[in-house]
């Protein structure tokens, strides 16, 4: 278990230090959603581009703790290229997993599995979920 926790921490720090798909686009084809988490100072914007029912691009920008910023990067890699339906299903089940509820265990969460451990720290759950909640809102 210790090894696994170390691996998860490495994944989170890697995305925090080298965020993927960072930086917003000035393009009206992107839907934006901005969410703040006052309890931690996290402030994140997610941008999503959908073409023919497929999420073709996800961008993010913001500031905050390592969990929040890294999860936006993980999200962008995990859900880019998925259909809107798949992306919604994965995002919903990621939130269920972090809330310690029943979720679809057949999903390959890729690097997002690293946030499983966050459910032990209720104060940090919001940090690990706001990027995904913002993403869900971009699809509405
Ligand atoms: Zn945070």
PDB file of C-alpha atoms and ligand atoms in Angstrom:
ATOM      1  CA  UNK A   1       0.000   0.000   0.000  1.00  0.00           C
ATOM      2  CA  UNK A   2       2.838   2.381   0.815  1.00  0.00           C
ATOM      3  CA  UNK A   3       4.293   1.862  -2.665  1.00  0.00           C
ATOM      4  CA  UNK A   4       0.953   2.600  -4.265  1.00  0.00           C
ATOM      5  CA  UNK A   5       0.541   5.808  -2.284  1.00  0.00           C
ATOM      6  CA  UNK A   6       4.013   6.867  -3.391  1.00  0.00           C
ATOM      7  CA  UNK A   7       3.135   6.165  -7.000  1.00  0.00           C
ATOM      8  CA  UNK A   8      -0.075   8.199  -6.692  1.00  0.00           C
ATOM      9  CA  UNK A   9       1.838  11.098  -5.172  1.00  0.00           C
ATOM     10  CA  UNK A  10       4.337  10.930  -8.060  1.00  0.00           C
ATOM     11  CA  UNK A  11       1.529  11.058 -10.625  1.00  0.00           C
ATOM     12  CA  UNK A  12      -0.022  14.091  -8.915  1.00  0.00           C
ATOM     13  CA  UNK A  13       3.300  15.956  -8.633  1.00  0.00           C
ATOM     14  CA  UNK A  14       4.180  15.158 -12.247  1.00  0.00           C
ATOM     15  CA  UNK A  15       0.946  16.730 -13.527  1.00  0.00           C
ATOM     16  CA  UNK A  16       1.348  19.644 -11.120  1.00  0.00           C
ATOM     17  CA  UNK A  17       4.879  20.437 -12.314  1.00  0.00           C
ATOM     18  CA  UNK A  18       4.287  19.606 -16.001  1.00  0.00           C
ATOM     19  CA  UNK A  19       0.624  20.332 -16.679  1.00  0.00           C
ATOM     20  CA  UNK A  20      -0.780  19.031 -19.959  1.00  0.00           C
ATOM     21  CA  UNK A  21      -3.116  21.143 -22.130  1.00  0.00           C
ATOM     22  CA  UNK A  22      -2.635  24.221 -19.962  1.00  0.00           C
ATOM     23  CA  UNK A  23      -3.646  27.682 -21.163  1.00  0.00           C
ATOM     24  CA  UNK A  24      -6.991  28.926 -22.419  1.00  0.00           C
ATOM     25  CA  UNK A  25      -7.972  29.495 -26.040  1.00  0.00           C
ATOM     26  CA  UNK A  26      -9.526  32.703 -27.261  1.00  0.00           C
ATOM     27  CA  UNK A  27     -11.985  30.856 -29.462  1.00  0.00           C
ATOM     28  CA  UNK A  28     -15.766  30.927 -29.284  1.00  0.00           C
ATOM     29  CA  UNK A  29     -15.968  27.242 -30.215  1.00  0.00           C
ATOM     30  CA  UNK A  30     -14.838  26.505 -26.652  1.00  0.00           C
ATOM     31  CA  UNK A  31     -17.286  26.370 -23.758  1.00  0.00           C
ATOM     32  CA  UNK A  32     -15.768  27.771 -20.552  1.00  0.00           C
ATOM     33  CA  UNK A  33     -16.593  27.209 -16.915  1.00  0.00           C
ATOM     34  CA  UNK A  34     -14.894  28.914 -13.995  1.00  0.00           C
ATOM     35  CA  UNK A  35     -15.128  27.509 -10.443  1.00  0.00           C
ATOM     36  CA  UNK A  36     -13.577  28.654  -7.185  1.00  0.00           C
ATOM     37  CA  UNK A  37     -13.021  26.651  -4.030  1.00  0.00           C
ATOM     38  CA  UNK A  38     -12.781  29.290  -1.280  1.00  0.00           C
ATOM     39  CA  UNK A  39     -11.795  26.784   1.402  1.00  0.00           C
ATOM     40  CA  UNK A  40      -8.469  26.177  -0.325  1.00  0.00           C
ATOM     41  CA  UNK A  41      -8.033  29.133  -2.684  1.00  0.00           C
ATOM     42  CA  UNK A  42      -8.363  26.990  -5.788  1.00  0.00           C
ATOM     43  CA  UNK A  43      -9.502  28.891  -8.844  1.00  0.00           C
ATOM     44  CA  UNK A  44      -9.875  26.958 -12.055  1.00  0.00           C
ATOM     45  CA  UNK A  45     -11.262  27.451 -15.549  1.00  0.00           C
ATOM     46  CA  UNK A  46     -11.956  24.535 -17.874  1.00  0.00           C
ATOM     47  CA  UNK A  47     -12.558  24.969 -21.601  1.00  0.00           C
ATOM     48  CA  UNK A  48     -14.027  22.251 -23.752  1.00  0.00           C
ATOM     49  CA  UNK A  49     -14.377  21.979 -27.498  1.00  0.00           C
ATOM     50  CA  UNK A  50     -16.936  19.533 -28.853  1.00  0.00           C
ATOM     51  CA  UNK A  51     -17.146  18.580 -32.514  1.00  0.00           C
ATOM     52  CA  UNK A  52     -19.640  16.035 -33.873  1.00  0.00           C
ATOM     53  CA  UNK A  53     -20.300  14.642 -30.397  1.00  0.00           C
ATOM     54  CA  UNK A  54     -16.605  14.207 -29.586  1.00  0.00           C
ATOM     55  CA  UNK A  55     -14.595  16.151 -27.032  1.00  0.00           C
ATOM     56  CA  UNK A  56     -11.762  17.235 -29.307  1.00  0.00           C
ATOM     57  CA  UNK A  57      -9.964  19.550 -26.905  1.00  0.00           C
ATOM     58  CA  UNK A  58      -9.860  20.404 -23.209  1.00  0.00           C
ATOM     59  CA  UNK A  59      -7.898  23.365 -21.848  1.00  0.00           C
ATOM     60  CA  UNK A  60      -7.417  24.540 -18.293  1.00  0.00           C
ATOM     61  CA  UNK A  61      -5.989  27.503 -16.451  1.00  0.00           C
ATOM     62  CA  UNK A  62      -5.938  28.528 -12.851  1.00  0.00           C
ATOM     63  CA  UNK A  63      -4.170  28.526  -9.578  1.00  0.00           C
ATOM     64  CA  UNK A  64      -4.472  26.533  -6.420  1.00  0.00           C
ATOM     65  CA  UNK A  65      -3.122  23.542  -4.587  1.00  0.00           C
ATOM     66  CA  UNK A  66      -1.302  20.647  -6.207  1.00  0.00           C
ATOM     67  CA  UNK A  67      -4.366  18.392  -6.066  1.00  0.00           C
ATOM     68  CA  UNK A  68      -6.620  20.863  -7.842  1.00  0.00           C
ATOM     69  CA  UNK A  69      -4.171  21.975 -10.535  1.00  0.00           C
ATOM     70  CA  UNK A  70      -2.895  18.480 -11.262  1.00  0.00           C
ATOM     71  CA  UNK A  71      -6.416  17.037 -11.518  1.00  0.00           C
ATOM     72  CA  UNK A  72      -7.257  19.570 -14.264  1.00  0.00           C
ATOM     73  CA  UNK A  73      -4.263  18.306 -16.230  1.00  0.00           C
ATOM     74  CA  UNK A  74      -5.222  14.662 -15.608  1.00  0.00           C
ATOM     75  CA  UNK A  75      -8.800  15.387 -16.677  1.00  0.00           C
ATOM     76  CA  UNK A  76      -7.664  16.980 -19.925  1.00  0.00           C
ATOM     77  CA  UNK A  77      -5.678  13.881 -20.884  1.00  0.00           C
ATOM     78  CA  UNK A  78      -8.292  11.417 -19.675  1.00  0.00           C
ATOM     79  CA  UNK A  79     -11.328  12.871 -21.439  1.00  0.00           C
ATOM     80  CA  UNK A  80      -9.898  14.382 -24.620  1.00  0.00           C
ATOM     81  CA  UNK A  81     -10.912  12.309 -27.634  1.00  0.00           C
ATOM     82  CA  UNK A  82     -13.852  10.666 -25.862  1.00  0.00           C
ATOM     83  CA  UNK A  83     -17.426  11.015 -27.020  1.00  0.00           C
ATOM     84  CA  UNK A  84     -19.513  13.434 -24.954  1.00  0.00           C
ATOM     85  CA  UNK A  85     -21.443  10.456 -23.532  1.00  0.00           C
ATOM     86  CA  UNK A  86     -18.276   8.588 -22.529  1.00  0.00           C
ATOM     87  CA  UNK A  87     -16.737  11.721 -21.027  1.00  0.00           C
ATOM     88  CA  UNK A  88     -19.889  12.431 -19.007  1.00  0.00           C
ATOM     89  CA  UNK A  89     -19.992   8.832 -17.784  1.00  0.00           C
ATOM     90  CA  UNK A  90     -16.334   8.866 -16.737  1.00  0.00           C
ATOM     91  CA  UNK A  91     -16.583  12.269 -15.019  1.00  0.00           C
ATOM     92  CA  UNK A  92     -19.710  11.218 -13.130  1.00  0.00           C
ATOM     93  CA  UNK A  93     -18.105   7.985 -11.946  1.00  0.00           C
ATOM     94  CA  UNK A  94     -14.894   9.758 -10.958  1.00  0.00           C
ATOM     95  CA  UNK A  95     -16.993  11.974  -8.662  1.00  0.00           C
ATOM     96  CA  UNK A  96     -18.784   8.901  -7.242  1.00  0.00           C
ATOM     97  CA  UNK A  97     -15.413   7.204  -6.614  1.00  0.00           C
ATOM     98  CA  UNK A  98     -14.137  10.229  -4.668  1.00  0.00           C
ATOM     99  CA  UNK A  99     -17.347  10.458  -2.670  1.00  0.00           C
ATOM    100  CA  UNK A 100     -16.812   6.803  -1.700  1.00  0.00           C
ATOM    101  CA  UNK A 101     -19.997   5.693  -3.439  1.00  0.00           C
ATOM    102  CA  UNK A 102     -20.606   2.813  -5.835  1.00  0.00           C
ATOM    103  CA  UNK A 103     -19.116   3.534  -9.242  1.00  0.00           C
ATOM    104  CA  UNK A 104     -18.464   1.768 -12.530  1.00  0.00           C
ATOM    105  CA  UNK A 105     -15.258  -0.122 -11.784  1.00  0.00           C
ATOM    106  CA  UNK A 106     -14.839  -1.196 -15.401  1.00  0.00           C
ATOM    107  CA  UNK A 107     -13.721   2.346 -16.302  1.00  0.00           C
ATOM    108  CA  UNK A 108     -10.021   2.889 -16.966  1.00  0.00           C
ATOM    109  CA  UNK A 109      -9.396   6.094 -15.030  1.00  0.00           C
ATOM    110  CA  UNK A 110      -5.725   6.213 -16.134  1.00  0.00           C
ATOM    111  CA  UNK A 111      -3.840   8.764 -13.993  1.00  0.00           C
ATOM    112  CA  UNK A 112      -7.069   9.811 -12.271  1.00  0.00           C
ATOM    113  CA  UNK A 113      -6.833   6.706 -10.041  1.00  0.00           C
ATOM    114  CA  UNK A 114      -4.216   8.668  -8.128  1.00  0.00           C
ATOM    115  CA  UNK A 115      -6.987  10.702  -6.483  1.00  0.00           C
ATOM    116  CA  UNK A 116      -8.663   7.658  -4.905  1.00  0.00           C
ATOM    117  CA  UNK A 117      -6.749   8.266  -1.714  1.00  0.00           C
ATOM    118  CA  UNK A 118      -8.144  11.780  -1.425  1.00  0.00           C
ATOM    119  CA  UNK A 119     -11.471  10.427  -0.152  1.00  0.00           C
ATOM    120  CA  UNK A 120      -9.767   9.824   3.194  1.00  0.00           C
ATOM    121  CA  UNK A 121      -9.352  13.596   3.517  1.00  0.00           C
ATOM    122  CA  UNK A 122     -12.824  15.157   3.258  1.00  0.00           C
ATOM    123  CA  UNK A 123     -11.440  18.704   3.176  1.00  0.00           C
ATOM    124  CA  UNK A 124      -9.477  17.893  -0.001  1.00  0.00           C
ATOM    125  CA  UNK A 125     -12.253  16.162  -1.924  1.00  0.00           C
ATOM    126  CA  UNK A 126     -13.407  19.500  -3.309  1.00  0.00           C
ATOM    127  CA  UNK A 127      -9.857  20.166  -4.572  1.00  0.00           C
ATOM    128  CA  UNK A 128      -9.885  16.914  -6.536  1.00  0.00           C
ATOM    129  CA  UNK A 129     -13.379  17.357  -7.926  1.00  0.00           C
ATOM    130  CA  UNK A 130     -13.806  20.991  -9.011  1.00  0.00           C
ATOM    131  CA  UNK A 131     -12.050  20.526 -12.350  1.00  0.00           C
ATOM    132  CA  UNK A 132     -14.379  17.614 -13.146  1.00  0.00           C
ATOM    133  CA  UNK A 133     -17.442  19.577 -12.014  1.00  0.00           C
ATOM    134  CA  UNK A 134     -16.379  22.523 -14.163  1.00  0.00           C
ATOM    135  CA  UNK A 135     -15.890  20.129 -17.077  1.00  0.00           C
ATOM    136  CA  UNK A 136     -19.415  18.711 -16.608  1.00  0.00           C
ATOM    137  CA  UNK A 137     -20.800  22.250 -16.734  1.00  0.00           C
ATOM    138  CA  UNK A 138     -19.000  22.984 -20.014  1.00  0.00           C
ATOM    139  CA  UNK A 139     -21.050  20.191 -21.618  1.00  0.00           C
ATOM    140  CA  UNK A 140     -24.400  21.644 -20.528  1.00  0.00           C
TER     141      UNK A 140
HETATM  142 ZN1  LIG B   1      -7.157  22.754  -3.160  1.00  0.00          ZN
END
